[in-house]
CSV table of C-alpha atoms in Angstrom, one decimal:
chain,number,residue,atom,x,y,z
A,1,MET,CA,-35.1,-34.4,-18.5
A,2,MET,CA,-38.0,-33.1,-20.7
A,3,LYS,CA,-39.7,-35.2,-23.6
A,4,PRO,CA,-38.2,-34.1,-26.9
A,5,THR,CA,-40.3,-32.2,-29.1
A,6,ARG,CA,-39.8,-30.4,-32.4
A,7,LEU,CA,-37.9,-27.3,-32.8
A,8,THR,CA,-39.7,-24.1,-32.8
A,9,CYS,CA,-38.3,-21.1,-34.7
A,10,VAL,CA,-36.5,-18.7,-32.1
A,11,MET,CA,-36.4,-15.2,-32.2
A,12,CYS,CA,-38.7,-14.3,-35.2
A,13,ALA,CA,-41.2,-11.6,-35.7
A,14,CYS,CA,-43.4,-11.7,-38.7
A,15,VAL,CA,-44.5,-8.4,-40.3
A,16,THR,CA,-46.8,-7.7,-43.2
A,17,ILE,CA,-46.6,-4.6,-44.7
A,18,VAL,CA,-49.5,-3.1,-46.7
A,19,LEU,CA,-49.3,0.1,-49.0
A,20,LEU,CA,-52.7,2.1,-48.4
A,21,THR,CA,-52.9,5.3,-50.0
A,22,GLY,CA,-51.0,7.9,-52.0
A,23,CYS,CA,-48.4,8.1,-54.6
A,24,PHE,CA,-44.9,9.6,-55.1
A,25,LYS,CA,-43.7,11.5,-57.9
A,26,GLU,CA,-39.8,12.1,-58.6
A,27,GLY,CA,-39.0,15.8,-58.2
A,28,GLU,CA,-41.8,16.6,-56.1
A,29,ILE,CA,-42.2,17.6,-52.5
A,30,ARG,CA,-42.1,14.6,-50.6
A,31,GLY,CA,-45.5,13.3,-49.4
A,32,SER,CA,-46.6,11.0,-46.9
A,33,ASN,CA,-48.3,7.6,-47.2
A,34,GLU,CA,-50.0,5.3,-44.9
A,35,LEU,CA,-48.3,2.0,-44.0
A,36,LEU,CA,-50.3,-0.8,-42.4
A,37,LEU,CA,-48.4,-3.5,-40.6
A,38,ASN,CA,-49.8,-6.9,-39.6
A,39,GLY,CA,-47.3,-8.6,-37.5
A,40,SER,CA,-46.9,-11.9,-35.2
A,41,LEU,CA,-44.0,-13.1,-33.2
A,42,LEU,CA,-43.6,-16.8,-34.1
A,43,LYS,CA,-44.2,-19.5,-31.4
A,44,GLY,CA,-41.3,-20.0,-29.3
A,45,THR,CA,-39.9,-16.4,-29.4
A,46,MET,CA,-41.1,-13.5,-27.3
A,47,ALA,CA,-44.6,-13.3,-26.1
A,48,HIS,CA,-45.6,-9.8,-24.5
A,49,ALA,CA,-42.8,-8.1,-26.2
A,50,ASP,CA,-42.7,-4.3,-26.9
A,51,ILE,CA,-42.7,-3.4,-30.4
A,52,TYR,CA,-41.5,0.0,-31.6
A,53,ILE,CA,-41.5,1.6,-35.2
A,54,GLU,CA,-39.0,4.5,-35.4
A,55,ASP,CA,-38.1,6.9,-38.1
A,56,ILE,CA,-34.5,7.6,-39.2
A,57,ASP,CA,-34.2,10.0,-36.5
A,58,HIS,CA,-35.0,7.4,-33.9
A,59,HIS,CA,-38.2,9.1,-33.1
A,60,VAL,CA,-41.0,6.6,-32.3
A,61,ILE,CA,-44.0,6.9,-34.4
A,62,TRP,CA,-45.6,3.8,-33.2
A,63,GLN,CA,-45.5,1.5,-30.4
A,64,GLY,CA,-47.4,-1.5,-29.2
A,65,THR,CA,-47.3,-4.8,-27.5
A,66,SER,CA,-47.4,-8.5,-28.8
A,67,ASP,CA,-50.1,-10.5,-27.4
A,68,VAL,CA,-50.2,-14.2,-26.1
A,69,ASN,CA,-49.7,-15.6,-29.6
A,70,GLY,CA,-47.4,-12.7,-30.7
A,71,GLN,CA,-49.8,-10.9,-32.8
A,72,PHE,CA,-49.8,-7.1,-33.3
A,73,GLN,CA,-51.0,-4.5,-35.9
A,74,SER,CA,-50.0,-1.0,-36.6
A,75,GLN,CA,-50.6,1.9,-39.1
A,76,PHE,CA,-48.6,5.0,-39.5
A,77,SER,CA,-47.7,7.7,-41.9
A,78,ALA,CA,-44.6,7.1,-43.8
A,79,LEU,CA,-42.4,9.6,-45.9
A,80,GLU,CA,-41.4,9.1,-49.4
A,81,ASN,CA,-38.1,7.3,-49.7
A,82,SER,CA,-37.5,7.1,-45.9
A,83,ILE,CA,-36.4,4.2,-43.7
A,84,TYR,CA,-38.1,2.9,-40.6
A,85,THR,CA,-36.8,0.7,-37.9
A,86,LEU,CA,-38.7,-2.3,-36.5
A,87,ARG,CA,-37.6,-3.1,-32.9
A,88,SER,CA,-38.8,-5.5,-30.3
A,89,LYS,CA,-37.7,-5.2,-26.5
A,90,VAL,CA,-38.3,-7.0,-23.4
A,91,ASN,CA,-40.5,-5.8,-20.8
A,92,HIS,CA,-41.3,-7.3,-17.4
A,93,SER,CA,-44.2,-9.7,-18.9
A,94,THR,CA,-42.0,-10.7,-21.9
A,95,ILE,CA,-41.3,-14.7,-21.9
A,96,MET,CA,-38.7,-16.2,-24.3
A,97,GLN,CA,-38.7,-20.0,-25.2
A,98,CYS,CA,-35.4,-21.9,-25.0
A,99,ASP,CA,-34.7,-23.3,-28.7
A,100,ALA,CA,-31.2,-24.7,-28.0
A,101,VAL,CA,-30.4,-27.7,-26.1
A,102,PHE,CA,-29.6,-25.7,-23.4
A,103,CYS,CA,-30.0,-22.2,-22.5
A,104,PHE,CA,-27.7,-20.1,-19.9
A,105,ASP,CA,-27.8,-16.8,-18.0
A,106,THR,CA,-25.2,-14.1,-18.1
A,107,ASN,CA,-23.2,-16.2,-15.2
A,108,ASP,CA,-23.4,-19.4,-17.7
A,109,ASN,CA,-25.7,-21.2,-15.4
A,110,VAL,CA,-28.4,-23.2,-17.1
A,111,ILE,CA,-31.7,-21.7,-16.7
A,112,ALA,CA,-33.7,-23.6,-19.2
A,113,GLN,CA,-33.6,-26.8,-21.7
A,114,PHE,CA,-35.2,-26.8,-25.0
A,115,GLY,CA,-38.7,-25.8,-25.3
A,116,GLU,CA,-38.9,-24.3,-21.7
A,117,PRO,CA,-39.7,-20.6,-21.1
A,118,ILE,CA,-37.2,-18.0,-20.2
A,119,ILE,CA,-38.8,-15.2,-18.0
A,120,ALA,CA,-38.1,-11.4,-18.6
A,121,SER,CA,-35.5,-10.8,-16.0
A,122,GLU,CA,-33.1,-13.5,-17.7
A,123,ILE,CA,-33.4,-11.8,-21.1
A,124,ALA,CA,-33.6,-8.1,-20.1
A,125,GLY,CA,-32.1,-6.0,-22.7
A,126,LEU,CA,-32.5,-8.3,-25.7
A,127,GLN,CA,-33.7,-6.6,-28.8
A,128,LEU,CA,-34.4,-7.8,-32.4
A,129,THR,CA,-34.5,-5.3,-35.2
A,130,SER,CA,-35.0,-4.9,-38.9
A,131,PHE,CA,-35.8,-1.9,-41.0
A,132,ILE,CA,-38.1,-1.2,-44.1
A,133,SER,CA,-38.4,1.3,-46.9
A,134,SER,CA,-41.4,3.5,-47.1
A,135,HIS,CA,-41.9,2.2,-50.6
A,136,ALA,CA,-42.2,-1.3,-49.5
A,137,GLN,CA,-45.2,-2.9,-51.5
A,138,THR,CA,-47.1,-5.9,-49.7
A,139,GLN,CA,-44.4,-8.3,-48.3
A,140,THR,CA,-43.7,-10.2,-45.1
A,141,ARG,CA,-40.9,-9.4,-43.0
A,142,GLN,CA,-39.2,-11.1,-40.0
A,143,LEU,CA,-37.3,-9.9,-37.2
A,144,ASN,CA,-34.7,-12.3,-36.2
A,145,VAL,CA,-31.0,-12.9,-35.5
A,146,PHE,CA,-29.8,-12.1,-39.2
A,147,THR,CA,-32.1,-9.1,-39.7
A,148,THR,CA,-30.7,-7.7,-36.4
A,149,LEU,CA,-27.3,-8.4,-37.9
A,150,VAL,CA,-27.8,-6.8,-41.0
A,151,HIS,CA,-29.6,-3.8,-39.5
A,152,ASP,CA,-26.9,-3.0,-37.0
A,153,LEU,CA,-24.2,-2.9,-40.0
A,154,VAL,CA,-26.0,-0.5,-42.2
A,155,ALA,CA,-29.2,1.3,-40.8
A,156,ALA,CA,-27.2,4.1,-39.1
A,157,GLN,CA,-25.2,4.8,-42.2
A,158,LEU,CA,-28.2,5.1,-44.7
A,159,LEU,CA,-29.5,8.6,-45.0
A,160,ASP,CA,-33.1,10.0,-45.3
A,161,GLY,CA,-34.1,10.0,-49.0
A,162,VAL,CA,-32.5,6.9,-50.2
A,163,TYR,CA,-34.3,4.9,-52.9
A,164,GLN,CA,-35.8,1.2,-52.5
A,165,ASN,CA,-33.4,-0.1,-55.2
A,166,GLY,CA,-30.4,1.3,-53.1
A,167,VAL,CA,-31.8,-0.1,-50.0
A,168,GLU,CA,-32.0,-3.8,-51.4
A,169,LYS,CA,-28.5,-3.5,-52.8
A,170,VAL,CA,-27.2,-2.3,-49.3
A,171,SER,CA,-29.1,-5.1,-47.7
A,172,VAL,CA,-27.9,-7.8,-49.9
A,173,SER,CA,-24.3,-6.5,-49.6
A,174,ALA,CA,-24.5,-6.6,-45.8
A,175,SER,CA,-26.3,-10.0,-45.8
A,176,ASN,CA,-23.2,-11.3,-47.7
A,177,LEU,CA,-20.9,-9.8,-45.2
A,178,VAL,CA,-22.8,-11.6,-42.3
A,179,SER,CA,-22.5,-14.9,-44.4
A,180,TYR,CA,-18.6,-14.6,-44.7
A,181,ALA,CA,-18.7,-13.9,-40.7
A,182,LEU,CA,-20.4,-17.2,-40.1
A,183,ASN,CA,-19.1,-19.2,-43.0
A,184,LEU,CA,-22.7,-19.5,-44.0
A,185,PRO,CA,-23.8,-20.3,-47.9
A,186,MET,CA,-23.6,-17.2,-50.0
A,187,ASP,CA,-26.9,-17.7,-51.9
A,188,SER,CA,-29.1,-16.5,-49.4
A,189,GLY,CA,-29.9,-13.1,-50.9
A,190,ASN,CA,-31.3,-10.2,-48.6
A,191,PHE,CA,-31.8,-11.4,-45.0
A,192,LEU,CA,-34.4,-8.7,-44.3
A,193,SER,CA,-36.6,-10.2,-46.8
A,194,LYS,CA,-35.8,-14.1,-46.2
A,195,PRO,CA,-38.3,-15.7,-43.7
A,196,LEU,CA,-36.9,-18.4,-41.5
A,197,GLN,CA,-38.7,-21.4,-41.4
A,198,ASN,CA,-41.5,-22.3,-39.0
A,199,LEU,CA,-39.6,-25.3,-37.8
A,200,THR,CA,-43.0,-26.6,-36.0
A,201,ILE,CA,-44.3,-27.8,-39.7
A,202,ALA,CA,-43.0,-31.4,-39.9
A,203,ASP,CA,-42.8,-31.5,-43.8
A,204,GLU,CA,-40.5,-28.7,-44.1
A,205,GLU,CA,-36.8,-29.3,-44.3
A,206,ILE,CA,-35.0,-27.0,-42.0
A,207,ASP,CA,-32.3,-24.9,-43.6
A,208,ALA,CA,-29.0,-23.9,-42.0
A,209,MET,CA,-29.9,-20.3,-41.1
A,210,SER,CA,-32.9,-21.5,-39.0
A,211,ILE,CA,-30.7,-23.8,-37.0
A,212,VAL,CA,-28.3,-21.0,-36.4
A,213,ASN,CA,-31.0,-18.8,-35.5
A,214,ALA,CA,-32.4,-21.0,-33.1
A,215,ALA,CA,-29.1,-22.0,-31.7
A,216,MET,CA,-28.5,-18.1,-30.8
A,217,SER,CA,-31.2,-18.4,-28.1
A,218,ALA,CA,-28.6,-20.6,-25.9
A,219,HIS,CA,-27.2,-17.3,-24.4
A,220,ILE,CA,-28.3,-13.7,-24.1
A,221,SER,CA,-24.8,-12.3,-25.0
A,222,TYR,CA,-24.4,-14.2,-28.2
A,223,LEU,CA,-26.4,-11.8,-30.6
A,224,PRO,CA,-25.3,-8.4,-29.3
A,225,THR,CA,-21.6,-9.8,-28.9
A,226,LEU,CA,-21.4,-11.0,-32.5
A,227,SER,CA,-23.3,-7.9,-33.9
A,228,ALA,CA,-20.7,-5.7,-32.0
A,229,THR,CA,-17.7,-7.6,-33.3
A,230,ILE,CA,-19.0,-7.9,-37.0
A,231,VAL,CA,-19.6,-4.0,-37.1
A,232,ALA,CA,-16.0,-3.7,-35.7
A,233,ALA,CA,-14.5,-6.0,-38.3
A,234,TYR,CA,-16.5,-4.3,-41.1
A,235,HIS,CA,-14.8,-1.2,-40.3
A,236,GLU,CA,-11.3,-2.7,-39.5
A,237,PRO,CA,-11.1,-5.8,-41.4
A,238,ASN,CA,-7.6,-6.3,-41.1
A,239,ASN,CA,-7.5,-5.8,-37.2
A,240,HIS,CA,-6.0,-9.3,-36.2
A,241,GLN,CA,-7.5,-9.0,-32.7
A,242,LEU,CA,-11.2,-8.6,-34.1
A,243,GLN,CA,-10.5,-11.5,-36.5
A,244,SER,CA,-9.6,-13.7,-33.5
A,245,ALA,CA,-12.7,-12.6,-31.6
A,246,LEU,CA,-14.8,-12.9,-34.8
A,247,GLU,CA,-13.7,-16.5,-35.4
A,248,ALA,CA,-14.2,-17.6,-31.7
A,249,GLN,CA,-17.8,-16.2,-31.6
A,250,LYS,CA,-18.4,-18.0,-34.8
A,251,ASN,CA,-17.0,-21.2,-33.5
A,252,GLN,CA,-19.0,-21.0,-30.3
A,253,ILE,CA,-22.4,-20.5,-32.2
A,254,LEU,CA,-21.9,-23.0,-34.7
A,255,ASP,CA,-20.7,-25.5,-32.0
A,256,THR,CA,-24.1,-24.7,-30.4
A,257,ALA,CA,-26.1,-25.2,-33.7
A,258,TYR,CA,-24.3,-28.4,-34.3
A,259,GLU,CA,-25.2,-29.5,-30.5
A,260,LEU,CA,-28.8,-28.8,-31.5
A,261,LEU,CA,-28.5,-30.9,-34.7
A,262,ALA,CA,-27.1,-33.7,-33.1
A,263,SER,CA,-30.0,-33.8,-30.3
A,264,ALA,CA,-33.3,-35.5,-30.4
A,265,TYR,CA,-35.1,-32.1,-30.6
A,266,VAL,CA,-34.6,-31.7,-34.4
A,267,ALA,CA,-36.1,-33.6,-37.3
A,268,ASN,CA,-36.1,-33.4,-40.9
A,269,VAL,CA,-32.8,-32.0,-41.4
A,270,SER,CA,-30.9,-32.9,-44.6
A,271,GLN,CA,-27.5,-34.1,-44.8
A,272,GLN,CA,-26.5,-31.2,-47.1
A,273,VAL,CA,-27.4,-28.9,-44.0
A,274,THR,CA,-25.6,-31.0,-41.4
A,275,ASN,CA,-22.7,-30.8,-43.6
A,276,GLN,CA,-22.7,-27.0,-44.1
A,277,ILE,CA,-22.8,-26.3,-40.2
A,278,SER,CA,-20.0,-29.0,-39.9
A,279,VAL,CA,-17.8,-27.6,-42.5
A,280,ALA,CA,-18.5,-24.0,-41.2
A,281,ARG,CA,-17.6,-25.0,-37.8
A,282,GLN,CA,-14.1,-26.3,-38.8
A,283,ARG,CA,-13.2,-23.8,-41.7
A,284,ARG,CA,-11.5,-20.5,-40.6
A,285,ILE,CA,-13.2,-17.5,-41.7
A,286,ASN,CA,-12.0,-16.1,-45.1
A,287,PHE,CA,-10.9,-12.9,-43.7
A,288,ALA,CA,-9.6,-11.8,-47.4
A,289,ALA,CA,-13.1,-12.0,-48.6
A,290,PHE,CA,-14.3,-10.5,-45.6
A,291,ALA,CA,-12.3,-7.4,-46.3
A,292,LEU,CA,-13.4,-7.2,-50.0
A,293,GLN,CA,-16.9,-7.4,-49.0
A,294,SER,CA,-16.5,-4.8,-46.4
A,295,ARG,CA,-15.3,-2.7,-49.1
A,296,GLN,CA,-18.1,-3.6,-51.4
A,297,LEU,CA,-20.4,-2.7,-48.7
A,298,ARG,CA,-19.1,0.7,-48.2
A,299,SER,CA,-18.9,1.5,-51.7
A,300,ASP,CA,-22.8,0.3,-51.9
A,301,ILE,CA,-23.8,2.5,-49.0
A,302,SER,CA,-21.8,5.7,-50.5
A,303,MET,CA,-23.5,5.4,-53.8
A,304,THR,CA,-26.9,4.8,-52.4
A,305,ASN,CA,-26.7,7.8,-50.3
A,306,ALA,CA,-25.2,9.8,-53.2
A,307,GLN,CA,-28.1,8.9,-55.2
A,308,ARG,CA,-30.9,9.8,-52.7
A,309,ASN,CA,-33.8,12.2,-53.5
A,310,ILE,CA,-33.5,15.2,-51.3
A,311,THR,CA,-36.0,17.5,-52.9
A,312,GLY,CA,-38.2,18.8,-50.4
A,313,ALA,CA,-36.9,16.4,-47.8
A,314,PHE,CA,-38.1,16.5,-44.3
A,315,GLY,CA,-35.8,15.2,-41.3
A,316,ARG,CA,-32.3,14.2,-41.7
A,317,SER,CA,-30.7,14.8,-45.1
A,318,GLY,CA,-27.2,14.2,-44.3
A,319,ASN,CA,-26.1,17.5,-45.2
């Protein structure tokens, strides 16, 4: 048995977005702007992972690879009022650290304990995603479980030309839906701009989202399965089969998170956070509230798309 160590934040990529040059004026032909992204994969995530930046039509406009420390830099030309997806993918050299008590392969065999590396062949197909607006000012982004869930809910539904305030509104609305799905606190705001903690810092109190994010490393199937179920339930919130599937997946993930809390690997967790995860495990999902939030998210997406700027637009306009 390995010696207990401090928990490392799993599956996170930090991205700094810096606006370099240019300006946009409403009603004019859409211009372009240079965006510089300084990013890093936090310790314990995926070293040597491929990083892609894609435009709204899924064309790759920048590609790179994180180094041994998870660092990468990029620069690309961004169109006014446009959306860009950030995506990490596994290649043959990628290594991910296990941040759950145990990590399992697709056959449910234990392949690693906490702190041990997982080789690329065991995590093939794993992707983390987020998205940014071309009007994003200097800020920090992460790619993690929660940004991926929000991205998968809404990115494909937003049209070219949407304004930053609409992107923010939709992102918060989608974050709330994810919170309902996992019984997490509803005061977390926009998951796309909420950095999860670096859990190796001893004097930081660990929050519930960071614990759940770490627990999701226990099985490669957790994230894609949960994402697909949330998206399906968003479209059919009253489907009892989907409700049962989402409830079962929520319980499985939160059981893993609670196991992590109870282990010797995690320190500096408040009783409040422990109680939050304990209650979330035991309480059933409020599917009435989930259905109302699904309706709200559809309304927010529709309104954001209706108010987009399509004057002189390039690429997809939705018409």
